[in-house]
Amino acid sequence: MSRRFHVDVRSSCSLLGTALKYLSLTLLLPTAVALYYRESPLPFLVALAIAIAAGTGLEHLEPEPELEHREAFLMVALTWFFVPVIGTIPYLVDGTGTLAHPANALFESMSGFTTTGATVMDEISVEAHPRSIMLWRQLTQWLGGMGILVLMVAILSELSVGGTQLIREEAPGIQVEKLTPRIRETARALWLLYAWFTLAAVVVYYALNLFGLAPNMTFYNAVAHALTSLPTGGFSPEGRSIEAFEPIVQWAVMPFMVIAGTNFALYWYAWRGHPERLISNAEFRSYLASMTVIGALLSVLLFLGVGLAEVPEGVAAIPGSLERSLRHGLFQTLAIVTTTGYASMDFNTWSDSTQVILLFAMFLGGSAGSAAGSIKIIRWYVVGKSIRRELFTVVHPQAVRPVRMGRSTEVIDEETIHSIFVFMVLFLSLFAISTVVLFLDAHRTPGLSLSALEATSAAIATLGNIGPGIGVVGPMNNYEPFSHTAKLYMVFLMWIGRLEILSVLVILTPAYWRS
Amino acid sequence: MSRRFHVDVRSSCSLLGTALKYLSLTLLLPTAVALYYRESPLPFLVALAIAIAAGTGLEHLEPEPELEHREAFLMVALTWFFVPVIGTIPYLVDGTGTLAHPANALFESMSGFTTTGATVMDEISVEAHPRSIMLWRQLTQWLGGMGILVLMVAILSELSVGGTQLIREEAPGIQVEKLTPRIRETARALWLLYAWFTLAAVVVYYALNLFGLAPNMTFYNAVAHALTSLPTGGFSPEGRSIEAFEPIVQWAVMPFMVIAGTNFALYWYAWRGHPERLISNAEFRSYLASMTVIGALLSVLLFLGVGLAEVPEGVAAIPGSLERSLRHGLFQTLAIVTTTGYASMDFNTWSDSTQVILLFAMFLGGSAGSAAGSIKIIRWYVVGKSIRRELFTVVHPQAVRPVRMGRSTEVIDEETIHSIFVFMVLFLSLFAISTVVLFLDAHRTPGLSLSALEATSAAIATLGNIGPGIGVVGPMNNYEPFSHTAKLYMVFLMWIGRLEILSVLVILTPAYWRS
Ligand SMILES: [K+]
Ligand SMILES: [K+]
């Protein structure tokens, strides 16, 4: 790796320009949808023009950009900020509903591209908004998911950020010195898988309609939900999320959430004839185990009736029904652990204890190497193993005992363990501070009554890129009542959470800019 | 260190017996006080008899106990549980007020010996309870403080628990191989200092009375408060804590809180002619700096009036008064950061933002090597430096950069750093789980309405051995309204928090009991 005496800002900006040009291409899809439904294509054409202009301008800064270690950090931070900024243009030009306000539009766009799924739309339906706009909202998540896969598997793992270096062991593709061809190679492999899974979701969802099992899962809805299943996004053009559909649709969405929250690098190996790498993976096993335990617990509580605080409207009686308890208990577990954030019912009707279980589950966060957010299972796994090791070495001070992945001989190096602990402390501190910020700001916001528990859930739901929280930020509610200051703060949380915190903090240190 | 194939439970129990015999000696003091005030000495005589009987019986189990590495863990856990159990006897035999119930008596006794200072007494006054009982309550904190000094400086640091090994560098006394003479030597040095400081507090507090500046700071009160100042305890025989006294008393208590929250090993060196070891100590500097910053911030908010939510009863108007703003802002900062838990006024009248600052300060926790609880400044210091190092090495992956204490050349070894991170994650996890346990239990408890914020404060106030929290567990309120289950859970929290969590968890691992 070559040493430089300053950061090559021009290269970083030039690569942001390239990203904006790719973004402009994707805007052709909602343009076509707008024309098909006889809606105005103007929102997308304006965004397209601006994206091309800005992209071309930025690319001119440095015609042959080089992506080295440091430039990668800046490029990633800039891209994940300015792509969502350009993404607001369709909402602003369209100008219907709450998204007409720039702060709301930025919130919605950042929530989309970071695959968070928190919304400030007060009326979510294709009656209140153009179908093309509603599809653009879904598409932002799908595009965001693509970006995150590459970010996690190819970029952050190479940069050894917060323990993501563990993914490097699993990362597919050629081992090359330069970052750029490495990214290109990995991206190609991951995106192919991502696209195939998305297509499979469209087929499965729409097949339910064709077989007469899900009358309202139209082709539009099938595409719209496939686009937000794979990136663990959670946006839905239906105001009541997946509750709006038949039970069979809810069951059909579950496997796709599980798929979406798994390390995509492992699929690559499975696809290349090494399924054992997926099956024996320690994180994958912990991921399935934690969802099984939490899902079973919630289902039992729902079945016994103690999991519900009130009788929810429009949902068939749950206590005593095995199918319904299992379905809702498991669905909400998957939706939260994978950080997708879909809802099969309003879990605000659940009792305190079941809601608190969901709140704890929000800190798990799917697998590394997927588009899932939050802390991620692998970090908990390493922390858990390190604590066990510590308890052993306190009793046996002379013992040397490395931390291993699963039962394999693969030793996790101490620097990686240290990185993970640093990440944990940073994540939890930022979460605690954010809870307080949101709580105090809400006290000054007319028309918003936010309890400390609700503030806690709003902080983890945005920082962890989950989407819905508890109470006023519940799955059938939205973030619109917050002050614009709080919304912009949450935009920051979604952004820094998505970039695994450290990669943003690095840019703020003097050491980054000096030699 | 000799290797054994099992834990010598008899030795641990025998040493617990010795501790109980020492405890019986200390019971002579409240017996004398009872006789002086013509109160019944029975509560103390019963406790004394039981302590001697149990102590002698346990000592017979192993007449020549040896304290090795593993036995130390068991001895510490047993002692910190059974000494408080014996400590309940005076409350139970006396049988006045809420302490007549065994769960309440255990809560109060554990709160005393762990220097927590949380109370379940509904009426705190020498009118409602015998003076000897109120003094016993104060004395439990003083005794607990003595125990903790030795535990931190001589035992846990030798056992390398949760980063306490950092204190070992500073620990006074001879360097010996065996644990028992080491403990004896260190205890002698620390207790002498502790006793002198306590005497100084008695003299200063009572002098204010003799000079006519504090009419209600009687000799009884001077002794009672000196006994809970040095162990960062916080119990007071006055229902309104230090608010009951003149402003000058509040000022006089402050330096003793600062003294109590400092690493006592450093005083030992200062006393032996090396004050520079105190002044240049990185933790001591961070400790003073954090209290200055938080104190100044709270004082400014109080001065401007934005720090208050309502006009507190019985307290002179604070906004605009430099002396009052400074006094209350600084007093509460010291009371919380040193984990003493005294109150110069009811901070439940403070605004949300000032209360939240106090809540955050509860996680700091004074210096290691003092009787202060919570996380402790040195751990935050090491974590902060590790995070800075991590941000540096992410940019410079080839760089090797050790973490140092202050500007010295003293490098903190990586295993110690790792222990500290493990402690942080365990402490914060136990705190989070406890918040939820208390919150959910309160929902089932008639007559107790506990918000999530109040549950948060109750969890940290007990786990961190601070005492008062926010709202219903505020400084002028008490923990009596909780269910007995919740009280016993908090007894557990005070106990495990006091023993730095890890030393208790170790006992629960199979590796501890096996060879
Ligand atoms: K999401
Ligand atoms: K205390």
XYZ file of C-alpha atoms in Angstrom, chain A residues 3-506:
504
model
C 2.094 5.967 1.520
C 0.886 9.482 0.846
C 1.280 12.719 2.678
C -2.294 13.833 2.183
C -5.675 12.469 1.271
C -6.493 12.544 -2.424
C -9.828 14.347 -2.078
C -10.160 14.687 -5.860
C -10.073 10.934 -6.392
C -12.705 10.405 -3.713
C -14.949 13.044 -5.291
C -14.401 11.631 -8.756
C -15.538 8.188 -7.561
C -18.587 9.793 -5.940
C -19.254 11.250 -9.395
C -19.174 7.763 -10.906
C -21.633 6.565 -8.254
C -23.981 9.446 -9.141
C -23.803 8.523 -12.819
C -24.793 4.942 -11.991
C -27.613 6.358 -9.868
C -28.871 8.353 -12.850
C -29.165 5.114 -14.836
C -31.371 3.555 -12.175
C -33.680 6.558 -12.366
C -34.780 5.324 -15.797
C -36.802 2.560 -14.109
C -39.227 4.808 -12.161
C -39.379 7.071 -15.249
C -40.688 4.101 -17.233
C -43.091 3.179 -14.426
C -44.408 6.763 -14.360
C -45.024 6.664 -18.105
C -46.737 3.242 -17.820
C -49.143 4.504 -15.145
C -49.587 7.842 -16.977
C -48.007 9.751 -14.105
C -45.578 12.644 -14.467
C -42.026 11.445 -15.187
C -40.733 14.918 -14.294
C -39.597 14.078 -10.699
C -37.252 11.428 -12.063
C -36.082 13.345 -15.110
C -35.067 16.305 -12.945
C -33.187 13.995 -10.583
C -31.623 12.221 -13.547
C -30.400 15.478 -15.062
C -28.933 16.691 -11.781
C -27.278 13.323 -11.109
C -25.657 13.286 -14.551
C -24.529 16.906 -14.283
C -23.108 16.491 -10.791
C -21.595 13.113 -11.615
C -19.879 14.332 -14.764
C -18.646 17.462 -13.019
C -17.144 15.476 -10.165
C -15.549 12.936 -12.489
C -13.752 15.777 -14.264
C -11.967 16.613 -11.009
C -9.770 13.559 -11.440
C -10.120 11.606 -14.692
C -8.095 8.655 -13.384
C -9.075 8.260 -9.761
C -7.166 5.854 -7.570
C -8.893 4.262 -4.648
C -6.346 3.740 -1.914
C -6.843 2.990 1.735
C -7.645 6.514 2.903
C -9.562 7.702 -0.135
C -11.915 4.758 0.339
C -13.108 6.122 3.702
C -13.852 9.542 2.265
C -15.469 8.144 -0.861
C -17.768 5.889 1.168
C -18.834 8.682 3.538
C -19.450 11.112 0.676
C -21.308 8.593 -1.481
C -23.618 7.510 1.327
C -24.462 11.118 1.959
C -24.828 12.598 -1.526
C -26.621 9.692 -3.186
C -29.484 10.072 -0.641
C -29.392 13.842 -1.215
C -29.956 13.359 -4.965
C -32.546 10.744 -4.000
C -34.711 13.437 -2.384
C -35.291 15.215 -5.708
C -38.162 12.983 -6.913
C -39.969 13.489 -3.573
C -39.451 17.250 -3.668
C -40.457 17.719 -7.306
C -43.494 15.480 -6.856
C -44.364 17.428 -3.706
C -47.273 15.337 -2.402
C -47.828 14.915 1.319
C -45.232 15.316 4.044
C -42.324 14.508 1.710
C -42.664 17.973 0.148
C -40.564 19.282 3.057
C -36.793 18.957 2.461
C -36.104 17.567 5.971
C -38.742 14.883 5.489
C -37.555 14.092 1.971
C -33.980 13.702 3.216
C -35.151 11.495 6.086
C -37.099 9.255 3.703
C -34.281 9.089 1.176
C -31.587 8.361 3.784
C -33.887 5.785 5.358
C -34.227 4.207 1.913
C -30.584 4.103 0.824
C -29.417 2.947 4.268
C -32.140 0.216 4.129
C -33.494 1.488 7.436
C -37.150 1.648 6.504
C -38.175 4.329 8.988
C -40.706 6.597 7.343
C -42.069 10.135 7.676
C -44.875 9.558 5.156
C -48.098 10.272 6.986
C -50.281 8.485 4.441
C -48.698 5.432 2.885
C -50.763 4.312 -0.102
C -50.743 4.389 -3.875
C -53.887 6.511 -3.668
C -52.154 9.366 -1.823
C -48.926 9.225 -3.851
C -48.026 8.383 -7.458
C -47.177 4.713 -7.992
C -43.854 5.695 -9.526
C -42.876 7.651 -6.398
C -43.878 4.739 -4.178
C -41.767 2.433 -6.339
C -38.797 4.820 -6.225
C -39.012 4.632 -2.443
C -38.790 0.828 -2.679
C -35.983 1.038 -5.228
C -33.820 3.239 -2.999
C -33.677 0.340 -0.546
C -32.765 -2.174 -3.193
C -29.962 0.067 -4.468
C -28.824 0.776 -0.914
C -28.673 -2.941 -0.239
C -26.440 -3.502 -3.260
C -24.110 -0.805 -2.056
C -23.938 -2.204 1.452
C -23.095 -5.710 0.320
C -20.054 -4.382 -1.497
C -19.225 -1.991 1.317
C -19.243 -4.758 3.917
C -17.713 -7.618 1.989
C -15.180 -5.791 -0.159
C -14.417 -2.376 1.316
C -14.805 -2.197 5.117
C -13.434 -5.712 5.580
C -10.331 -4.704 3.615
C -10.041 -1.555 5.693
C -10.335 -3.655 8.898
C -13.116 -1.541 10.375
C -14.726 -2.664 13.628
C -14.042 -6.356 13.168
C -15.447 -6.534 9.611
C -12.043 -8.031 8.757
C -13.605 -11.325 9.860
C -15.680 -11.253 6.661
C -12.505 -11.044 4.612
C -11.814 -14.697 5.371
C -15.090 -15.538 3.695
C -14.950 -12.962 0.920
C -15.224 -14.435 -2.544
C -13.242 -13.566 -5.595
C -9.620 -13.129 -6.439
C -7.108 -11.934 -3.885
C -5.646 -8.804 -5.369
C -3.492 -6.049 -3.970
C -5.356 -3.079 -5.418
C -8.697 -2.154 -3.892
C -10.494 -1.202 -7.130
C -10.325 -4.543 -9.047
C -11.069 -6.355 -5.786
C -14.254 -4.344 -5.340
C -15.256 -4.883 -8.958
C -14.759 -8.644 -8.738
C -16.631 -9.026 -5.451
C -19.455 -6.727 -6.530
C -20.078 -8.788 -9.648
C -20.414 -12.035 -7.667
C -22.599 -10.576 -4.918
C -24.898 -8.596 -7.155
C -25.647 -11.598 -9.305
C -26.784 -13.517 -6.225
C -28.692 -10.497 -4.948
C -30.503 -10.075 -8.289
C -31.410 -13.788 -8.491
C -32.807 -13.817 -4.972
C -34.823 -10.690 -5.752
C -36.218 -12.318 -8.858
C -37.092 -15.422 -6.817
C -38.976 -13.215 -4.352
C -40.939 -11.554 -7.164
C -41.838 -14.991 -8.552
C -42.893 -16.460 -5.202
C -44.901 -13.398 -4.113
C -46.663 -13.060 -7.466
C -47.267 -16.819 -7.785
C -49.408 -16.600 -4.629
C -51.570 -14.118 -6.487
C -51.730 -16.207 -9.655
C -52.818 -19.223 -7.627
C -55.568 -17.118 -6.116
C -54.086 -17.215 -2.621
C -53.273 -13.514 -2.298
C -55.644 -11.276 -4.263
C -53.909 -7.998 -3.288
C -50.357 -9.227 -4.028
C -50.458 -7.652 -7.482
C -47.424 -7.690 -9.747
C -46.702 -4.133 -8.605
C -46.816 -5.229 -4.969
C -44.748 -8.348 -5.663
C -41.964 -6.265 -7.216
C -42.274 -3.537 -4.577
C -41.860 -6.028 -1.703
C -39.161 -8.097 -3.383
C -37.170 -4.861 -3.725
C -37.275 -4.305 0.045
C -36.986 -7.928 1.225
C -33.459 -8.684 0.045
C -31.834 -5.473 1.311
C -33.503 -6.023 4.755
C -35.197 -2.720 3.948
C -38.757 -2.949 5.141
C -40.458 -0.167 3.152
C -43.881 -1.151 1.853
C -46.328 0.773 -0.351
C -49.011 -0.593 1.992
C -49.716 1.518 5.066
C -50.119 -1.616 7.204
C -46.993 -3.314 5.888
C -47.302 -7.109 5.499
C -50.407 -7.158 7.739
C -52.238 -6.013 4.605
C -51.697 -9.450 3.034
C -52.986 -12.988 3.562
C -51.280 -15.191 6.185
C -49.697 -17.219 3.380
C -47.904 -14.108 2.121
C -46.569 -13.514 5.630
C -45.212 -17.054 5.670
C -43.705 -16.548 2.201
C -41.888 -13.370 3.221
C -40.169 -15.095 6.169
C -37.656 -17.254 4.244
C -36.646 -14.219 2.200
C -35.938 -12.248 5.370
C -33.773 -15.133 6.602
C -31.953 -15.224 3.262
C -31.467 -11.457 3.296
C -29.903 -11.472 6.756
C -27.287 -14.132 5.905
C -23.704 -13.430 4.854
C -23.861 -13.280 1.035
C -20.259 -14.388 0.711
C -21.355 -17.770 2.065
C -23.944 -18.118 -0.726
C -21.202 -17.527 -3.212
C -19.352 -20.571 -1.894
C -22.524 -22.634 -1.642
C -23.249 -21.779 -5.255
C -19.723 -22.785 -6.251
C -20.254 -26.226 -4.735
C -19.250 -25.661 -1.124
C -22.530 -25.581 0.823
C -20.658 -26.840 3.910
C -19.102 -23.392 4.265
C -22.589 -21.988 4.811
C -23.858 -24.798 7.033
C -20.832 -24.974 9.303
C -20.403 -21.209 9.607
C -20.441 -20.180 13.276
C -22.236 -16.892 12.633
C -24.887 -18.526 10.430
C -25.575 -21.116 13.146
C -25.796 -18.503 15.897
C -28.044 -16.417 13.648
C -30.491 -19.301 13.120
C -30.275 -20.347 16.768
C -31.015 -16.877 18.120
C -34.019 -16.467 15.817
C -35.335 -19.888 16.815
C -35.054 -19.144 20.524
C -36.560 -15.663 20.339
C -39.247 -16.757 17.876
C -40.268 -19.697 20.055
C -40.357 -17.527 23.168
C -42.540 -14.858 21.544
C -44.843 -17.466 20.012
C -45.380 -19.164 23.372
C -46.116 -15.824 25.055
C -48.580 -14.945 22.292
C -50.184 -18.385 22.421
C -50.697 -18.142 26.173
C -52.176 -14.665 25.772
C -49.663 -13.018 28.143
C -47.821 -11.567 25.156
C -50.691 -9.248 24.286
C -51.707 -6.091 26.127
C -54.854 -5.397 24.116
C -56.928 -7.047 21.408
C -55.482 -5.757 18.152
C -57.878 -4.475 15.512
C -58.267 -6.332 12.244
C -56.215 -9.316 13.408
C -57.831 -12.663 14.206
C -57.650 -13.770 17.847
C -54.111 -14.966 18.582
C -54.107 -16.644 22.017
C -54.841 -20.330 21.661
C -54.221 -20.354 17.899
C -51.034 -22.231 17.091
C -50.729 -20.940 13.533
C -51.343 -17.308 14.427
C -49.063 -17.300 17.472
C -46.277 -18.969 15.536
C -46.742 -16.749 12.513
C -46.713 -13.435 14.349
C -44.087 -14.505 16.899
C -41.745 -15.781 14.219
C -42.451 -13.027 11.687
C -41.686 -10.229 14.132
C -38.575 -12.026 15.340
C -37.237 -12.351 11.812
C -38.287 -8.809 10.920
C -36.359 -7.416 13.911
C -33.310 -9.722 14.050
C -32.657 -9.357 10.318
C -33.354 -5.600 10.777
C -35.896 -5.726 7.933
C -38.597 -4.024 9.959
C -41.676 -5.413 8.207
C -44.723 -5.977 10.411
C -47.305 -8.777 10.269
C -49.333 -6.889 12.886
C -49.009 -3.834 15.096
C -46.748 -5.022 17.913
C -47.750 -1.935 19.868
C -50.665 -4.129 20.986
C -48.170 -6.559 22.542
C -47.494 -6.551 26.266
C -44.499 -4.794 27.802
C -42.504 -7.987 28.234
C -42.893 -9.092 24.595
C -42.042 -5.586 23.382
C -38.941 -5.565 25.550
C -37.827 -8.869 24.006
C -38.157 -7.222 20.574
C -36.195 -4.226 21.863
C -33.328 -6.481 22.957
C -33.473 -8.352 19.651
C -32.894 -5.023 17.880
C -29.292 -5.093 19.114
C -28.504 -8.440 17.447
C -28.607 -7.356 13.826
C -28.393 -10.217 11.316
C -25.122 -11.381 9.794
C -22.100 -9.438 8.669
C -21.798 -9.580 4.881
C -25.516 -8.948 4.451
C -27.425 -5.678 4.229
C -28.606 -6.128 7.836
C -27.777 -3.328 10.282
C -27.224 -2.998 14.027
C -24.381 -4.746 15.895
C -24.531 -8.092 14.046
C -24.438 -11.623 15.414
C -20.771 -12.219 14.701
C -19.726 -9.407 17.032
C -21.868 -10.779 19.852
C -20.423 -14.193 19.137
C -16.845 -12.943 19.450
C -17.675 -10.851 22.530
C -19.368 -13.845 24.156
C -16.397 -16.093 23.448
C -13.978 -13.443 24.729
C -15.905 -13.121 27.976
C -15.764 -16.895 28.447
C -12.056 -16.804 27.728
C -11.598 -13.978 30.244
C -13.429 -15.953 32.940
C -11.097 -18.847 32.209
C -7.877 -16.833 32.287
C -8.839 -15.080 35.522
C -8.802 -18.521 37.155
C -5.830 -19.755 35.111
C -3.617 -16.677 34.704
C -0.840 -18.663 33.044
C -3.103 -20.187 30.396
C -2.922 -18.963 26.806
C -6.229 -19.612 25.130
C -7.056 -18.155 21.727
C -10.617 -17.355 20.676
C -11.784 -19.545 17.805
C -14.638 -19.419 15.294
C -16.958 -22.340 16.051
C -15.177 -25.645 16.545
C -12.717 -24.907 13.767
C -9.016 -24.368 14.297
C -9.368 -20.868 12.902
C -8.085 -18.458 15.549
C -9.505 -14.932 15.665
C -6.596 -12.589 16.087
C -6.469 -10.370 19.147
C -6.479 -7.144 17.130
C -9.751 -8.130 15.504
C -11.255 -8.924 18.913
C -10.084 -5.542 20.138
C -11.657 -3.821 17.113
C -14.939 -5.524 17.882
C -14.935 -4.383 21.502
C -14.122 -0.837 20.399
C -17.047 -1.001 17.982
C -19.377 -2.279 20.715
C -18.492 0.514 23.107
C -18.832 3.150 20.376
C -22.145 1.750 19.156
C -23.641 1.485 22.638
C -22.384 4.944 23.652
C -23.779 6.555 20.519
C -27.041 4.699 21.117
C -27.247 5.942 24.729
C -26.450 9.540 23.792
C -28.958 9.425 20.933
C -31.708 8.116 23.196
C -31.176 11.147 25.390
C -30.983 13.568 22.464
C -34.257 12.289 21.018
C -35.920 12.175 24.440
C -34.959 15.745 25.334
C -35.788 17.120 21.892
C -39.219 15.479 21.991
C -39.966 17.305 25.257
C -39.636 20.559 23.350
C -41.666 19.371 20.362
C -45.379 20.250 20.455
C -47.689 17.346 19.642
C -45.094 14.670 20.398
C -45.145 12.754 23.647
C -42.191 10.381 23.692
C -41.464 8.116 26.660
C -37.912 7.065 27.505
C -38.725 3.572 26.212
C -39.968 4.994 22.909
C -36.861 7.207 22.653
C -34.688 4.134 23.255
C -36.434 2.273 20.467
C -36.224 5.242 18.074
C -32.476 5.519 18.690
C -31.723 1.841 18.064
C -34.226 1.616 15.177
C -32.424 4.394 13.278
C -28.808 3.782 14.367
C -29.297 0.041 13.776
C -31.048 0.613 10.403
C -34.078 -1.353 11.559
C -36.917 1.091 10.878
C -39.872 0.757 13.235
C -39.561 1.064 16.998
C -42.030 0.898 19.848
C -45.010 3.149 20.629
C -45.204 6.408 18.655
C -42.510 5.095 16.296
C -44.236 1.696 16.031
C -44.652 -0.207 12.747
C -48.022 1.353 11.900
C -46.928 4.859 12.930
C -44.234 7.122 11.530
C -41.435 9.542 12.469
C -43.228 12.633 11.094
C -44.158 14.116 14.524
C -40.470 14.612 15.447
C -38.953 18.078 15.101
C -36.897 18.744 11.984
C -33.797 18.911 14.190
C -34.522 15.439 15.516
C -35.155 14.167 11.997
C -31.842 15.526 10.765
C -30.170 13.955 13.798
C -31.730 10.615 12.857
C -30.530 11.105 9.276
C -27.065 11.348 10.805
C -27.689 8.194 12.889
C -28.867 6.160 9.890
C -25.824 7.312 7.941
C -23.182 6.690 10.625
C -24.840 3.421 11.674
C -24.841 2.175 8.106
C -21.147 2.977 7.721
C -20.297 1.031 10.908
C -19.516 4.235 12.866
C -15.741 3.873 12.826
C -15.334 4.606 9.142
C -16.988 7.983 9.711
C -15.097 8.762 12.926
C -11.797 8.019 11.206
